[in-house]
mmCIF file of C-alpha atoms in Angstrom:
data_model
loop_
_atom_site.group_PDB
_atom_site.id
_atom_site.type_symbol
_atom_site.label_atom_id
_atom_site.label_comp_id
_atom_site.label_asym_id
_atom_site.label_seq_id
_atom_site.Cartn_x
_atom_site.Cartn_y
_atom_site.Cartn_z
ATOM 1 C CA MET A 2 -6.898 -13.105 -8.566
ATOM 2 C CA LYS A 3 -5.853 -11.672 -5.080
ATOM 3 C CA GLY A 4 -3.236 -9.300 -6.955
ATOM 4 C CA LEU A 5 -2.208 -7.341 -9.887
ATOM 5 C CA GLY A 6 0.858 -5.255 -10.249
ATOM 6 C CA TRP A 7 3.858 -4.378 -12.728
ATOM 7 C CA SER A 8 7.671 -5.128 -12.469
ATOM 8 C CA GLU A 9 9.850 -1.887 -13.548
ATOM 9 C CA ASP A 10 10.494 -4.884 -16.258
ATOM 10 C CA GLU A 11 6.791 -4.301 -17.769
ATOM 11 C CA ARG A 12 6.150 -7.713 -16.687
ATOM 12 C CA LEU A 13 2.474 -7.897 -15.482
ATOM 13 C CA LEU A 14 2.105 -10.049 -12.393
ATOM 14 C CA VAL A 15 -0.753 -11.956 -11.399
ATOM 15 C CA VAL A 16 -1.509 -13.546 -7.812
ATOM 16 C CA SER A 17 -4.230 -15.846 -7.147
ATOM 17 C CA TYR A 18 -5.893 -16.746 -3.894
ATOM 18 C CA ASP A 19 -3.224 -20.109 -3.296
ATOM 19 C CA GLY A 20 -0.041 -18.022 -3.698
ATOM 20 C CA THR A 21 0.543 -18.823 -7.049
ATOM 21 C CA VAL A 22 2.036 -16.233 -9.114
ATOM 22 C CA ARG A 23 2.386 -15.262 -12.783
ATOM 23 C CA CYS A 24 4.585 -13.106 -14.373
ATOM 24 C CA TYR A 25 3.774 -12.977 -17.806
ATOM 25 C CA TYR A 26 6.424 -11.212 -20.183
ATOM 26 C CA ASP A 27 5.169 -10.557 -23.429
ATOM 27 C CA LEU A 28 1.840 -10.011 -25.209
ATOM 28 C CA GLN A 29 1.369 -13.274 -26.563
ATOM 29 C CA GLY A 30 0.170 -14.854 -22.805
ATOM 30 C CA GLU A 31 3.707 -16.505 -22.187
ATOM 31 C CA PHE A 32 4.659 -16.627 -18.629
ATOM 32 C CA THR A 33 6.543 -18.156 -15.786
ATOM 33 C CA GLN A 34 5.135 -19.268 -12.617
ATOM 34 C CA PHE A 35 6.038 -19.457 -8.938
ATOM 35 C CA SER A 36 4.553 -20.457 -5.455
ATOM 36 C CA LEU A 37 4.345 -17.851 -2.332
ATOM 37 C CA GLY A 38 5.031 -21.353 -0.226
ATOM 38 C CA ARG A 39 3.265 -23.750 1.430
ATOM 39 C CA GLU A 40 1.619 -20.661 4.281
ATOM 40 C CA ALA A 41 0.280 -19.289 1.224
ATOM 41 C CA GLU A 42 -0.829 -22.681 -0.031
ATOM 42 C CA ASP A 43 -2.776 -23.611 3.571
ATOM 43 C CA PHE A 44 -4.205 -20.117 4.769
ATOM 44 C CA GLY A 45 -4.594 -18.424 1.452
ATOM 45 C CA VAL A 46 -4.036 -14.895 0.205
ATOM 46 C CA ASN A 47 -5.802 -11.523 1.040
ATOM 47 C CA SER A 48 -4.111 -8.964 -0.998
ATOM 48 C CA CYS A 49 -1.213 -7.665 -2.535
ATOM 49 C CA ARG A 50 1.459 -4.705 -3.039
ATOM 50 C CA PHE A 51 4.065 -4.689 -5.598
ATOM 51 C CA TYR A 52 6.897 -2.376 -5.791
ATOM 52 C CA ASP A 53 9.949 -1.891 -8.854
ATOM 53 C CA HIS A 54 11.584 -6.115 -8.547
ATOM 54 C CA GLY A 55 9.338 -7.134 -5.727
ATOM 55 C CA MET A 56 6.451 -7.703 -3.785
ATOM 56 C CA VAL A 57 4.558 -8.621 -0.596
ATOM 57 C CA ALA A 58 1.783 -10.702 -0.167
ATOM 58 C CA LEU A 59 -0.840 -10.271 3.134
ATOM 59 C CA LEU A 60 -2.101 -13.665 3.814
ATOM 60 C CA THR A 61 -5.043 -14.320 5.227
ATOM 61 C CA ASN A 62 -3.823 -15.172 9.027
ATOM 62 C CA ASN A 63 -2.126 -11.928 9.069
ATOM 63 C CA ALA A 64 1.022 -13.398 7.816
ATOM 64 C CA LEU A 65 2.963 -11.472 5.522
ATOM 65 C CA VAL A 66 5.594 -13.590 2.595
ATOM 66 C CA THR A 67 8.112 -11.271 0.557
ATOM 67 C CA VAL A 68 9.886 -12.187 -2.836
ATOM 68 C CA SER A 69 12.330 -8.879 -3.516
ATOM 69 C CA SER A 70 12.639 -10.729 -6.984
ATOM 70 C CA TYR A 71 10.947 -12.108 -9.706
ATOM 71 C CA ASP A 72 13.814 -13.403 -11.297
ATOM 72 C CA GLU A 73 15.005 -15.552 -8.769
ATOM 73 C CA PRO A 74 12.025 -16.192 -6.598
ATOM 74 C CA ARG A 75 12.142 -17.105 -2.954
ATOM 75 C CA PRO A 76 9.269 -16.392 -0.547
ATOM 76 C CA LYS A 77 9.985 -15.542 2.455
ATOM 77 C CA LEU A 78 7.885 -14.461 6.117
ATOM 78 C CA LEU A 79 8.369 -11.188 7.384
ATOM 79 C CA ALA A 80 7.901 -11.199 11.588
ATOM 80 C CA THR A 81 4.685 -11.760 12.590
ATOM 81 C CA PRO A 82 1.773 -8.756 13.184
ATOM 82 C CA PRO A 83 -0.269 -9.150 16.577
ATOM 83 C CA ASP A 84 -3.977 -10.394 15.803
ATOM 84 C CA GLY A 85 -6.312 -8.019 14.624
ATOM 85 C CA GLU A 86 -8.528 -6.757 12.008
ATOM 86 C CA ILE A 87 -5.878 -5.227 9.517
ATOM 87 C CA HIS A 88 -7.719 -1.988 8.349
ATOM 88 C CA SER A 89 -5.410 -0.881 5.601
ATOM 89 C CA TRP A 90 -1.467 -1.318 4.596
ATOM 90 C CA THR A 91 1.181 -0.844 2.588
ATOM 91 C CA ILE A 92 4.672 -1.398 1.863
ATOM 92 C CA ILE A 93 7.654 0.917 1.725
ATOM 93 C CA SER A 94 10.098 -0.135 -1.135
ATOM 94 C CA PRO A 95 13.636 -1.453 0.079
ATOM 95 C CA SER A 96 15.439 1.758 -1.823
ATOM 96 C CA CYS A 97 13.696 4.140 -0.070
ATOM 97 C CA THR A 98 14.498 2.498 4.280
ATOM 98 C CA LEU A 99 17.240 2.913 5.459
ATOM 99 C CA SER A 100 18.175 -1.249 6.718
ATOM 100 C CA ARG A 101 17.076 -1.614 2.325
ATOM 101 C CA SER A 102 14.667 -4.505 2.953
ATOM 102 C CA VAL A 103 10.968 -3.829 2.277
ATOM 103 C CA GLU A 104 8.577 -2.580 5.077
ATOM 104 C CA VAL A 105 5.522 -3.391 4.988
ATOM 105 C CA LEU A 106 2.539 -0.321 7.614
ATOM 106 C CA LEU A 107 0.028 -1.988 9.210
ATOM 107 C CA SER A 108 -3.510 -0.369 10.519
ATOM 108 C CA ILE A 109 -4.773 -2.331 13.631
ATOM 109 C CA ALA A 110 -6.826 -0.919 16.330
ATOM 110 C CA LYS A 111 -6.097 2.638 17.204
ATOM 111 C CA THR A 112 -2.271 2.203 15.965
ATOM 112 C CA ILE A 113 0.377 1.155 13.054
ATOM 113 C CA TYR A 114 2.766 -1.496 12.916
ATOM 114 C CA VAL A 115 5.782 -1.641 10.825
ATOM 115 C CA VAL A 116 6.991 -4.918 10.277
ATOM 116 C CA ASP A 117 10.121 -6.029 8.304
ATOM 117 C CA ALA A 118 12.248 -8.980 7.908
ATOM 118 C CA THR A 119 13.145 -9.183 11.874
ATOM 119 C CA ASP A 120 10.701 -7.212 13.449
ATOM 120 C CA CYS A 121 7.296 -5.806 14.544
ATOM 121 C CA GLU A 122 6.596 -1.969 15.765
ATOM 122 C CA ASP A 123 4.334 -0.414 17.278
ATOM 123 C CA ARG A 124 4.013 3.454 16.441
ATOM 124 C CA LEU A 125 1.857 3.930 19.267
ATOM 125 C CA LEU A 126 -0.086 6.003 17.644
ATOM 126 C CA ASP A 127 -4.135 6.468 19.164
ATOM 127 C CA ILE A 128 -5.850 8.348 15.915
ATOM 128 C CA GLY A 129 -7.023 4.967 14.012
ATOM 129 C CA PRO A 130 -7.889 3.561 12.729
ATOM 130 C CA PHE A 131 -7.109 4.187 9.299
ATOM 131 C CA SER A 132 -9.182 2.973 6.254
ATOM 132 C CA HIS A 133 -6.454 4.362 4.097
ATOM 133 C CA ILE A 134 -2.665 4.187 4.398
ATOM 134 C CA SER A 135 -0.199 6.149 1.257
ATOM 135 C CA ALA A 136 3.932 6.087 1.297
ATOM 136 C CA SER A 137 5.552 9.147 -0.780
ATOM 137 C CA PRO A 138 7.485 8.124 -3.665
ATOM 138 C CA ASN A 139 10.762 8.807 -1.641
ATOM 139 C CA GLY A 140 9.525 7.162 1.298
ATOM 140 C CA LYS A 141 10.026 9.989 3.326
ATOM 141 C CA PHE A 142 6.501 10.406 4.294
ATOM 142 C CA VAL A 143 3.471 9.146 5.474
ATOM 143 C CA ALA A 144 -0.396 10.247 4.425
ATOM 144 C CA LEU A 145 -2.833 8.173 7.019
ATOM 145 C CA TYR A 146 -6.787 9.017 6.519
ATOM 146 C CA ALA A 147 -8.681 8.320 9.750
ATOM 147 C CA ALA A 148 -12.354 7.080 10.736
ATOM 148 C CA ASP A 149 -13.321 10.502 12.090
ATOM 149 C CA GLY A 150 -12.652 12.191 8.301
ATOM 150 C CA LYS A 151 -9.340 13.850 8.892
ATOM 151 C CA THR A 152 -5.651 13.557 6.905
ATOM 152 C CA HIS A 153 -2.399 12.937 8.738
ATOM 153 C CA VAL A 154 0.636 13.356 7.215
ATOM 154 C CA ILE A 155 3.827 12.563 9.285
ATOM 155 C CA THR A 156 6.992 11.485 8.807
ATOM 156 C CA SER A 157 7.841 7.652 7.637
ATOM 157 C CA ASP A 158 10.427 7.114 11.147
ATOM 158 C CA PHE A 159 6.894 8.298 12.709
ATOM 159 C CA GLN A 160 8.887 11.207 14.658
ATOM 160 C CA ASP A 161 7.293 14.130 13.118
ATOM 161 C CA ARG A 162 3.543 14.862 12.553
ATOM 162 C CA LEU A 163 3.631 17.576 9.497
ATOM 163 C CA SER A 164 -0.083 18.497 8.760
ATOM 164 C CA GLU A 165 -3.659 17.779 9.817
ATOM 165 C CA TYR A 166 -5.854 17.896 7.253
ATOM 166 C CA ASN A 167 -10.025 17.460 8.101
ATOM 167 C CA SER A 168 -12.146 16.997 5.153
ATOM 168 C CA LYS A 169 -15.128 17.003 7.293
ATOM 169 C CA SER A 170 -16.585 13.997 4.697
ATOM 170 C CA GLN A 171 -18.550 11.161 6.427
ATOM 171 C CA ILE A 172 -17.815 9.139 3.413
ATOM 172 C CA THR A 173 -14.298 6.600 3.347
ATOM 173 C CA PRO A 174 -12.727 8.363 0.091
ATOM 174 C CA LYS A 175 -12.690 5.480 -2.871
ATOM 175 C CA TYR A 176 -8.704 6.875 -2.672
ATOM 176 C CA LEU A 177 -5.676 8.606 -1.293
ATOM 177 C CA GLN A 178 -2.471 8.916 -3.142
ATOM 178 C CA TRP A 179 0.500 10.682 -3.279
ATOM 179 C CA CYS A 180 1.355 13.159 -5.856
ATOM 180 C CA GLY A 181 4.885 13.725 -6.630
ATOM 181 C CA ASN A 182 6.520 13.758 -3.047
ATOM 182 C CA ASP A 183 4.817 17.100 -1.756
ATOM 183 C CA ALA A 184 0.603 16.989 -2.799
ATOM 184 C CA VAL A 185 -1.967 14.073 -0.967
ATOM 185 C CA VAL A 186 -4.558 13.280 -3.203
ATOM 186 C CA ILE A 187 -8.054 12.423 -1.300
ATOM 187 C CA ALA A 188 -11.000 11.289 -4.047
ATOM 188 C CA TRP A 189 -14.419 10.495 -3.820
ATOM 189 C CA GLU A 190 -16.696 9.342 -6.466
ATOM 190 C CA ASP A 191 -17.300 12.962 -8.325
ATOM 191 C CA GLU A 192 -14.589 15.186 -5.718
ATOM 192 C CA VAL A 193 -10.697 15.663 -5.438
ATOM 193 C CA ASN A 194 -9.285 17.566 -2.250
ATOM 194 C CA LEU A 195 -5.202 18.133 -2.936
ATOM 195 C CA VAL A 196 -3.586 18.317 -0.105
ATOM 196 C CA GLY A 197 -0.458 20.256 0.126
ATOM 197 C CA PRO A 198 2.234 21.341 2.452
ATOM 198 C CA ASN A 199 1.373 23.165 5.610
ATOM 199 C CA SER A 200 -2.238 21.784 5.433
ATOM 200 C CA ALA A 201 -2.778 24.167 2.062
ATOM 201 C CA VAL A 202 -5.795 21.987 -0.460
ATOM 202 C CA ALA A 203 -7.480 23.000 -3.463
ATOM 203 C CA SER A 204 -11.193 20.810 -4.409
ATOM 204 C CA PHE A 205 -12.235 20.204 -7.291
ATOM 205 C CA VAL A 206 -15.679 18.311 -8.400
ATOM 206 C CA TYR A 207 -16.141 16.718 -11.731
ATOM 207 C CA GLU A 208 -19.335 15.247 -13.893
ATOM 208 C CA GLY A 209 -18.140 11.910 -14.182
ATOM 209 C CA ARG A 210 -16.616 9.083 -11.967
ATOM 210 C CA VAL A 211 -13.245 9.584 -10.256
ATOM 211 C CA HIS A 212 -9.898 7.357 -10.516
ATOM 212 C CA VAL A 213 -6.595 8.256 -9.178
ATOM 213 C CA ILE A 214 -3.750 5.882 -10.660
ATOM 214 C CA ASP A 215 -0.402 6.119 -9.250
ATOM 215 C CA GLY A 216 -1.292 9.861 -8.173
ATOM 216 C CA LYS A 217 -2.738 11.200 -11.439
ATOM 217 C CA ILE A 218 -6.625 12.255 -12.099
ATOM 218 C CA TYR A 219 -9.022 10.320 -14.366
ATOM 219 C CA ALA A 220 -12.392 11.439 -15.103
ATOM 220 C CA ALA A 221 -14.896 8.479 -17.209
#
């Protein structure tokens, strides 16, 4: 299994390495099925990202395949990313982009590439690579966690850098997620840093292991 997600109407999506997608629509194991296409069959799926009614699959050859509707799945290749290791990636939902199509953010080398249906643009950063990328729920901001332990919050058009927070940690966090549209959660095994506007930070240490799901913190 290379991807597991939910649609807005609470269907469970399960993606296999060969690009087979199963949509489970009840608790009895009933499902519909479709394929991400020949490219996925030939090269295999590396990982997936989901939004309310669609998904994007990153293939092992760095190609990106998108499906904009689970009811009428028509897999399409996005613009071709450059060669190189992808350190992390995320998507911005079509409901939050000017083009009304999904955008993919890729960390390659020290910069970020933004990929859509027709273009792949280098945002000309020099502070990467980034182990984590997270877009805010409204799509206006992006949080980046760099190898030097710094978290950068910038606008999603990459025109303005809003804040920078240095965790001073030599350990890569498990999670970097948005908590609403105003704060970023950085979580390790048992510690959480909550970074707000103007780099204001609140730190919490837990006895159990920390999990962050959709911006909510759980300790077990």
